[in-house]
Short mmCIF file of C-alpha atoms in Angstrom, two decimals:
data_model
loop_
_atom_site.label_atom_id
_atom_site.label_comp_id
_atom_site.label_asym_id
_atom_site.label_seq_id
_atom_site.Cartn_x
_atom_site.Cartn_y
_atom_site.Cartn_z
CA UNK B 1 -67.79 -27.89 104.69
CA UNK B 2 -69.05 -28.17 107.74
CA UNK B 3 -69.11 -31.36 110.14
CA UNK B 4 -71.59 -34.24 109.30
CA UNK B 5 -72.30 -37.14 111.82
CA UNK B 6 -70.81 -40.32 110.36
CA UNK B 7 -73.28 -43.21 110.29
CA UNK B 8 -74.52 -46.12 108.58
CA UNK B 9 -77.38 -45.63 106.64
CA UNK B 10 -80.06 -47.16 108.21
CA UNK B 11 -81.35 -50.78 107.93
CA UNK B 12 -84.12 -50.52 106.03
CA UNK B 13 -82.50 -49.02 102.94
CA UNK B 14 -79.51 -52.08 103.44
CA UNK B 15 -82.59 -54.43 103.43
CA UNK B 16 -84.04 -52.88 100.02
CA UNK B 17 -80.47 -52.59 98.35
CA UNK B 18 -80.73 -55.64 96.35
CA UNK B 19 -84.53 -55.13 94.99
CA UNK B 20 -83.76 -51.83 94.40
CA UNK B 21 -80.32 -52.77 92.71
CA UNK B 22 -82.56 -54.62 90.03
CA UNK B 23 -84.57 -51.20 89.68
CA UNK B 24 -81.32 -49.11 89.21
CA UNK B 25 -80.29 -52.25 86.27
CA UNK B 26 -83.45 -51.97 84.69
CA UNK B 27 -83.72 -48.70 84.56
CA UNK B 28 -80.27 -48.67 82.74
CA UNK B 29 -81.43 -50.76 79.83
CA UNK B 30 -84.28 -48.32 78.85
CA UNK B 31 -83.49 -45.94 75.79
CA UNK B 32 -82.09 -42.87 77.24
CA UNK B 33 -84.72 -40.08 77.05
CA UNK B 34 -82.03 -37.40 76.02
CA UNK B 35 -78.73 -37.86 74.20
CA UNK B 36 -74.91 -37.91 75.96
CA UNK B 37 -72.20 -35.73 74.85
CA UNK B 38 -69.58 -38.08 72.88
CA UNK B 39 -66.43 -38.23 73.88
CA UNK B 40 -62.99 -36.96 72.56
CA UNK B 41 -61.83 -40.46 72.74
CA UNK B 42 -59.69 -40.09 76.01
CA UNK B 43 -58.51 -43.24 77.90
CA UNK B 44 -60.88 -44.04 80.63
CA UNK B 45 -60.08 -46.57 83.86
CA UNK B 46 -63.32 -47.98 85.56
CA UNK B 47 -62.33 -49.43 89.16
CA UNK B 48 -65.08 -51.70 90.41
CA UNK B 49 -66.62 -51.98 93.70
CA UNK B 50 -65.60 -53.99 96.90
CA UNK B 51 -66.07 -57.81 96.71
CA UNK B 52 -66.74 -57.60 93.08
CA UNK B 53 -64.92 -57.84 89.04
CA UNK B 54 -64.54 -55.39 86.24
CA UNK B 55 -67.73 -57.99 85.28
CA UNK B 56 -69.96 -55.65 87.32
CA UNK B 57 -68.83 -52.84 85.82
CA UNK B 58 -69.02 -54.18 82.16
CA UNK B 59 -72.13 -52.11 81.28
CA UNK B 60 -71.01 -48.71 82.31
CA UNK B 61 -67.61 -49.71 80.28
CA UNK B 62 -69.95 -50.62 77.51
CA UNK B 63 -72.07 -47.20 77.42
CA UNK B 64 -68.99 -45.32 77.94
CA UNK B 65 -67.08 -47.38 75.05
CA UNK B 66 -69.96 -46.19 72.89
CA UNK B 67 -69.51 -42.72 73.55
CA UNK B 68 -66.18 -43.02 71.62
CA UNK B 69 -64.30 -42.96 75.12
CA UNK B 70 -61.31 -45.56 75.35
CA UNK B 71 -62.11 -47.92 77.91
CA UNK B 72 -60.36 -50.18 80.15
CA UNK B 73 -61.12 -52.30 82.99
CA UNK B 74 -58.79 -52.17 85.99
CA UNK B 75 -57.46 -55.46 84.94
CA UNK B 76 -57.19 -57.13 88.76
CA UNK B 77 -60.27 -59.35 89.03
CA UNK B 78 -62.28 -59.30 92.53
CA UNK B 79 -61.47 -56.02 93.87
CA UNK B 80 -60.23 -56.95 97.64
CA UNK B 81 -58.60 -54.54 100.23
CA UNK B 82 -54.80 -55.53 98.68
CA UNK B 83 -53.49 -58.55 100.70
CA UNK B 84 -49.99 -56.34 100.45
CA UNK B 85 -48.65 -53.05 101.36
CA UNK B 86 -51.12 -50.20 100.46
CA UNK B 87 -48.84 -48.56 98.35
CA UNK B 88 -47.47 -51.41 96.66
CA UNK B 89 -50.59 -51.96 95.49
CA UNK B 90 -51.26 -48.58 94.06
CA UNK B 91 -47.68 -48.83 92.64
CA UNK B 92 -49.09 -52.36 90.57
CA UNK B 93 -52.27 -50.54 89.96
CA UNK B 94 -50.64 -47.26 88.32
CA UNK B 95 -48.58 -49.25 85.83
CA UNK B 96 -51.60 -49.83 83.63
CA UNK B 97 -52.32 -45.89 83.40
CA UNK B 98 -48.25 -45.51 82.94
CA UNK B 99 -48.03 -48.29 80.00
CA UNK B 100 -52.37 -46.38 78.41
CA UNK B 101 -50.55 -43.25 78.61
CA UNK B 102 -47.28 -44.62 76.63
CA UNK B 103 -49.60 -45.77 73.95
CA UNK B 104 -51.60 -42.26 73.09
CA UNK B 105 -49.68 -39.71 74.87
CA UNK B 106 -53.21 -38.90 76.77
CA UNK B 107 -54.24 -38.29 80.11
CA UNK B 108 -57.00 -40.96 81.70
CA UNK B 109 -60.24 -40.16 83.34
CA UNK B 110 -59.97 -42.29 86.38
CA UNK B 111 -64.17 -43.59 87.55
CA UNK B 112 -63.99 -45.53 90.83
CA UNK B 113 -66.86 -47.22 92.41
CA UNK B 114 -66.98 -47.47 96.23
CA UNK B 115 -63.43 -48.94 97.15
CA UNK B 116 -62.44 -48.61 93.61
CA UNK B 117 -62.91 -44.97 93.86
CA UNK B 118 -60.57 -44.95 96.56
CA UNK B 119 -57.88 -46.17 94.13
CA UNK B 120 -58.74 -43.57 91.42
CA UNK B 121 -58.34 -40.93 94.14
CA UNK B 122 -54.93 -42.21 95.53
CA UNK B 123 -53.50 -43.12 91.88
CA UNK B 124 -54.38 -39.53 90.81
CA UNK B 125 -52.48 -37.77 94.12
CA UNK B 126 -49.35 -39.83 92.25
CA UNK B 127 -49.70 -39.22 88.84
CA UNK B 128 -51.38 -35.88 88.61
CA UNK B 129 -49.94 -35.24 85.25
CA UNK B 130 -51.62 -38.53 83.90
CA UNK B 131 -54.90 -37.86 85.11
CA UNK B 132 -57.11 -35.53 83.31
CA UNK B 133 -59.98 -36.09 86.33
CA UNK B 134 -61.45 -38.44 89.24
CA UNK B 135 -64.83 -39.06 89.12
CA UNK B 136 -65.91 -41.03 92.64
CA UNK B 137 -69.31 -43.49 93.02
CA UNK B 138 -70.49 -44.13 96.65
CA UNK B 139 -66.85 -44.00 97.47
CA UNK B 140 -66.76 -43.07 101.31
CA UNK B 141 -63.29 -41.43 101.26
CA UNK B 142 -63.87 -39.09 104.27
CA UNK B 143 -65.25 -41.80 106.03
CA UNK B 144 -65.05 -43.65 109.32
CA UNK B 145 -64.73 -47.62 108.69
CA UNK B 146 -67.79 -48.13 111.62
CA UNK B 147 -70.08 -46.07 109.63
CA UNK B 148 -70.87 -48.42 106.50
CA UNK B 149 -72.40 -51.30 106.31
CA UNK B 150 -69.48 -52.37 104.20
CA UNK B 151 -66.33 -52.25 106.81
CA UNK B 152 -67.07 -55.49 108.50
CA UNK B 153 -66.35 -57.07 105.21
CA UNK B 154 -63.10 -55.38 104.39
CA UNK B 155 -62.27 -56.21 108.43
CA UNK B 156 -63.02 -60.04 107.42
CA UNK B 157 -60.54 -59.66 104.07
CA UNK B 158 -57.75 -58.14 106.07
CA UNK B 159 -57.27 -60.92 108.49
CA UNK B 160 -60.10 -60.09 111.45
CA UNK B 161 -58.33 -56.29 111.38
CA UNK B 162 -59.35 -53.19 110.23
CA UNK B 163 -57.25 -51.94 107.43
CA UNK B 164 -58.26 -48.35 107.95
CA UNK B 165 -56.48 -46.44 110.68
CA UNK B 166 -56.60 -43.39 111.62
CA UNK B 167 -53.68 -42.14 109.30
CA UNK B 168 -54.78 -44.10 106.38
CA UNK B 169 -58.39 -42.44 107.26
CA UNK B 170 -56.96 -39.22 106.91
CA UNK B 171 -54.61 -39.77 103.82
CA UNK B 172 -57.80 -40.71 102.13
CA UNK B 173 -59.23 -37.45 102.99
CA UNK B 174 -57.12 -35.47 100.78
CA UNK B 175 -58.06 -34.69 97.83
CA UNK B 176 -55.58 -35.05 94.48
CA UNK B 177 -54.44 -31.46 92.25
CA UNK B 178 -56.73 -32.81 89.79
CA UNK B 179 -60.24 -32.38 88.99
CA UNK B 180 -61.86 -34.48 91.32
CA UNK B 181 -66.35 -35.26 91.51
CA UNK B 182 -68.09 -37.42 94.27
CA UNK B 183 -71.07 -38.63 92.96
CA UNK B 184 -73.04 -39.97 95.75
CA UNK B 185 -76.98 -41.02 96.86
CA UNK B 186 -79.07 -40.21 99.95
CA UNK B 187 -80.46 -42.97 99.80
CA UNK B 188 -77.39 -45.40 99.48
CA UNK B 189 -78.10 -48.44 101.21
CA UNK B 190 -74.34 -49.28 102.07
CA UNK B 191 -72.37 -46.46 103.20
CA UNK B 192 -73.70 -42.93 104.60
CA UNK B 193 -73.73 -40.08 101.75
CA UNK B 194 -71.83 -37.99 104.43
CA UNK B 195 -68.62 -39.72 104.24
CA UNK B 196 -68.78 -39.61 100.58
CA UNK B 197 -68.73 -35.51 100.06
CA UNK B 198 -65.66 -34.05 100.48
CA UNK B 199 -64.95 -30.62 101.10
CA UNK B 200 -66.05 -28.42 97.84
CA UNK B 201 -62.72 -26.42 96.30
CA UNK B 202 -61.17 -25.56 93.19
CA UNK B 203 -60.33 -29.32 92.85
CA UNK B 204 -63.27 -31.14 94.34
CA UNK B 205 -67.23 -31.18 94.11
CA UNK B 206 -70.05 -33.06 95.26
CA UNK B 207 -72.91 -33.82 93.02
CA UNK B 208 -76.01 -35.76 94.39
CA UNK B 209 -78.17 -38.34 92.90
CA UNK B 210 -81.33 -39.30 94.21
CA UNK B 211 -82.86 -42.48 94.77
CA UNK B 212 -79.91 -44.29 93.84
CA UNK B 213 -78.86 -47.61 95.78
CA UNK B 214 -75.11 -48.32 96.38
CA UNK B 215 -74.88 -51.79 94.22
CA UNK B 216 -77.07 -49.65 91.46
CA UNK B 217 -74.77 -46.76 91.58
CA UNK B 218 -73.09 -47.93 87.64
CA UNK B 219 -76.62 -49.24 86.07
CA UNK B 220 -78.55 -46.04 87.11
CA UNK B 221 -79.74 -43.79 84.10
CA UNK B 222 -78.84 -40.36 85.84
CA UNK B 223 -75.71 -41.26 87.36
CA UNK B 224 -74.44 -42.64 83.59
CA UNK B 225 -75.79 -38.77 82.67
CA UNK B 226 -73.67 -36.98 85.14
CA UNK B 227 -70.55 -39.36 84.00
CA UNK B 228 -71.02 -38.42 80.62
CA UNK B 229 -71.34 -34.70 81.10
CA UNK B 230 -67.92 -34.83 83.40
CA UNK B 231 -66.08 -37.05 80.53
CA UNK B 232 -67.07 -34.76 77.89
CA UNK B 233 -65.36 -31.63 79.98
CA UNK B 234 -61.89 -29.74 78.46
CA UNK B 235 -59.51 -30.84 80.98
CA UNK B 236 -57.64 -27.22 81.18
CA UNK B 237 -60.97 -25.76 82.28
CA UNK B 238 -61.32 -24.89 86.31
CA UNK B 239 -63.25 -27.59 88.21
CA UNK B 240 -66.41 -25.39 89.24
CA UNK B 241 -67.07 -24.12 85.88
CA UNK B 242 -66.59 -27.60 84.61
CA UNK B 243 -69.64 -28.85 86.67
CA UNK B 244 -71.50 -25.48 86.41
CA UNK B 245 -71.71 -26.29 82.88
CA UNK B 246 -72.56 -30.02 83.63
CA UNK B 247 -75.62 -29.38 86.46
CA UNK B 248 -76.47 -26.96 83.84
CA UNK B 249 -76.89 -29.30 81.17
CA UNK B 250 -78.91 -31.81 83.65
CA UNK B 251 -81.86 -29.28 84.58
#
């Protein structure tokens, strides 16, 4: 892939983010005008944004429950950058997909919104054998933390110092052996779309969403769509013919 400039989006689109929130929550209380796939019944992990609970995530987990997937919240309240070690954190985080897969025996689907994605990303790079796929919203993983709007805050939570260095920046670069889908806007009001596509590969793809806004990214009608197509996927098949099949399905 080649090199994108890192910046913030600009100001206008952080100034419409919250009106055009409400549009993307609307929007995703309106009958769908096609039906989803259902699911196989697969554990599923939904990692909410920065500053915010598995509450704002509680209607994706909903739609998602309906579509017979098995669906947990990440069970930490307020996501925060971790007031610990990094990896302590995704050591506490991993136990609840060690103790879902004890129960069934079945590899999760790991969705993380914005920081949260981070987490699915890093918790799948540990446990690739109990993740079946990561599926990223907004999440600026090959990012820079002066090119959101959204690093000033997780400055302020880590003590008036930015957590993200330059070798945690490029540990979050990597992507995990599993199937692994950034699903990002254009017109994301929070962080630049060009920290949130990674390099396309066997492992990892970049599907786009338009007019989208970053706090709308779980309400939105099409971005619940291109979930739902990714969820319903045979784990065993190769990442690009997995989302072949999925754009294919969209159009």
């Amino acid at each position: 892939m080649e090199s994108l400039e890192l910046t913030p989006p600009p100001a206008i689109l952080l100034a419409l983010e919250p009106l055009r929130a409400i549009a993307d929550y609307v929007a995703g209380l309106a009958p769908l005008s096609h039906p989803l796939p259902r699911g196989d019944g697969h554990p599923v992990i939904v990692f909410p944004g920065l500053g915010v609970s598995g509450y704002a995530t509680e209607g994706l987990r909903g739609r998602l429950g309906e579509l017979n997937y098995e669906v947990h919240d990440w069970e930490q309240g307020v996501n925060q950058w971790p007031d610990t070690d990094f990896d302590s954190f995704l050591d506490l985080l991993s136990e609840q997909l060690k103790q879902i897969y004890s129960q069934n025996g079945r590899s999760a689907s790991l969705i993380g919104w914005s920081l949260g994605g981070v987490y699915a990303r890093e918790i799948a790079k540990r446990h690739p054998k109990l993740v079946r796929q990561a599926i990223t919203l907004a999440t600026p993983f090959a990012d820079q933390p002066n090119s959101t709007h959204a690093g000033w805050l997780c400055t302020l939570l880590n003590g008036g110092v930015s957590p993200m260095d330059e070798a945690l920046l490029r540990r979050l670069s990597i992507d995990p052996v599993v199937p692994c889908t950034s699903v990002y806007s254009p017109s994301d009001g929070v962080v630049g779309w060009a920290g949130c596509a990674g390099t396309e590969s066997e492992y990892h793809r970049n599907i786009e969403v338009d007019n989208v806004s970053h706090w709308g990214m779980v309400h939105n009608p099409e971005v619940l769509r291109v979930v739902a197509h990714l969820l319903a996927e045979h784990r065993h098949g190769t990442l690009r013919a997995l989302l072949d099949t999925c754009v294919t399905r969209l159009l």
